[in-house]
């Protein structure tokens, strides 16, 4: 059996590959749009993470081989002191082609504009899945935490160097980019959502 991940974000794909290891160990193949000539990422103009995940899943479902599973991830960071921003705009916060570094710099700047910003935040991950029969499944998970004042750590991607997860195992108040990738997958929004899907796939 194959599962196709509708993402061009290498950081996300690496995390899925690690979380899906129980599948590959039992003979599944994990594929991405790079295995096709024809995948076009859709415009992500949905109002919610779930809407955007559905757009991406449908776009890949249209061009992937028949009889496979397809999963799309839409995710981002919702900061309380910024009324939930960058939210669904997380990938493009500093502009349409912004790099991860530019997005983090904008987040630091926006937090600094407020005298005593509420630094509580959550990473959110919505997964939209097509099973081989074309039946749709949805999963969503959050990882609560806070925004650090400065960047720390080199692991992960995106906003990881600014996000401190609130979790009993994160004893040193480290950012997502400082903790081991295995711990990130254990407590992250994506790890939690992907394990809900994994339970369905291993049924
Ligand atoms: P695909 O749509 O191709 O999957 P993308 O990077 O555009 O790639 P999204 O539209 O879902 O994906 O945007 C998610 C953004 O939110 C991503 O670019 C990061 O900046 C941020 N993000 C999501 N999950 C994250 C994580 O685990 N760690 C750090 N930042 C994350």
Tab-separated table of C-alpha atoms and ligand atoms in Angstrom, residues 5-10 12-13 15 39 41-42 44 49 52 56 72-77 87-92 99-100 103 123-125 156-161 163 176 184 188-190, ligand 1:
chain	number	residue	atom	x	y	z
A	5	UNK	CA	1.879	13.254	1.295
A	6	UNK	CA	0.600	16.428	-0.416
A	7	UNK	CA	3.406	18.676	0.762
A	8	UNK	CA	6.384	20.441	-0.750
A	9	UNK	CA	7.722	21.401	2.692
A	10	UNK	CA	10.766	19.208	3.332
A	12	UNK	CA	7.018	18.471	7.249
A	13	UNK	CA	7.728	15.513	4.970
A	15	UNK	CA	8.502	14.470	10.186
A	39	UNK	CA	1.432	18.079	-9.149
A	41	UNK	CA	0.074	23.082	-5.328
A	42	UNK	CA	-3.310	24.844	-5.162
A	44	UNK	CA	-4.309	28.170	-0.212
A	49	UNK	CA	-6.496	25.060	8.378
A	52	UNK	CA	-6.655	24.478	3.164
A	56	UNK	CA	-4.227	20.387	-1.007
A	72	UNK	CA	-2.433	16.786	3.191
A	73	UNK	CA	-1.286	18.856	6.177
A	74	UNK	CA	-2.172	22.491	6.704
A	75	UNK	CA	-0.621	23.901	9.795
A	76	UNK	CA	0.548	27.076	11.448
A	77	UNK	CA	1.005	29.135	14.535
A	87	UNK	CA	-2.667	31.477	11.645
A	88	UNK	CA	-3.530	30.254	8.146
A	89	UNK	CA	-1.062	32.835	6.799
A	90	UNK	CA	1.898	31.315	8.690
A	91	UNK	CA	3.848	30.301	5.565
A	92	UNK	CA	3.415	33.731	3.971
A	99	UNK	CA	11.565	32.437	3.911
A	100	UNK	CA	11.204	30.819	7.326
A	103	UNK	CA	8.628	34.976	8.883
A	123	UNK	CA	0.773	25.205	16.734
A	124	UNK	CA	-2.227	23.729	14.916
A	125	UNK	CA	-2.223	20.898	12.378
A	156	UNK	CA	13.134	21.610	12.719
A	157	UNK	CA	11.860	24.385	10.445
A	158	UNK	CA	9.482	27.329	10.274
A	159	UNK	CA	8.777	28.929	13.648
A	160	UNK	CA	10.380	26.134	15.712
A	161	UNK	CA	13.229	28.352	16.962
A	163	UNK	CA	8.137	28.260	19.954
A	176	UNK	CA	11.021	23.165	19.349
A	184	UNK	CA	9.118	17.169	18.848
A	188	UNK	CA	3.850	18.330	18.354
A	189	UNK	CA	0.577	19.203	16.625
A	190	UNK	CA	1.692	17.173	13.576
B	1	LIG	P1	2.844	22.668	1.988
B	1	LIG	O1	1.591	23.496	1.838
B	1	LIG	O2	3.449	22.289	0.675
B	1	LIG	O3	2.657	21.491	2.898
B	1	LIG	P2	3.787	24.964	3.499
B	1	LIG	O4	5.064	25.271	4.198
B	1	LIG	O5	3.239	26.024	2.572
B	1	LIG	O6	3.983	23.584	2.690
B	1	LIG	P3	1.509	25.375	5.189
B	1	LIG	O7	0.768	26.134	4.152
B	1	LIG	O8	0.757	24.366	6.005
B	1	LIG	O9	2.719	24.564	4.549
B	1	LIG	O10	2.215	26.426	6.120
B	1	LIG	C1	2.653	26.031	7.357
B	1	LIG	C2	3.629	27.042	7.888
B	1	LIG	O11	3.446	27.074	9.317
B	1	LIG	C3	5.058	26.559	7.645
B	1	LIG	O12	5.602	27.158	6.491
B	1	LIG	C4	5.737	26.985	8.908
B	1	LIG	O13	6.158	28.307	8.799
B	1	LIG	C5	4.640	26.910	9.973
B	1	LIG	N1	4.672	25.599	10.648
B	1	LIG	C6	3.782	24.559	10.525
B	1	LIG	N2	4.173	23.514	11.252
B	1	LIG	C7	5.316	23.878	11.842
B	1	LIG	C8	6.210	23.220	12.694
B	1	LIG	O14	6.036	21.957	13.054
B	1	LIG	N3	7.290	23.886	13.108
B	1	LIG	C9	7.506	25.150	12.732
B	1	LIG	N4	6.737	25.848	11.914
B	1	LIG	C10	5.636	25.224	11.457
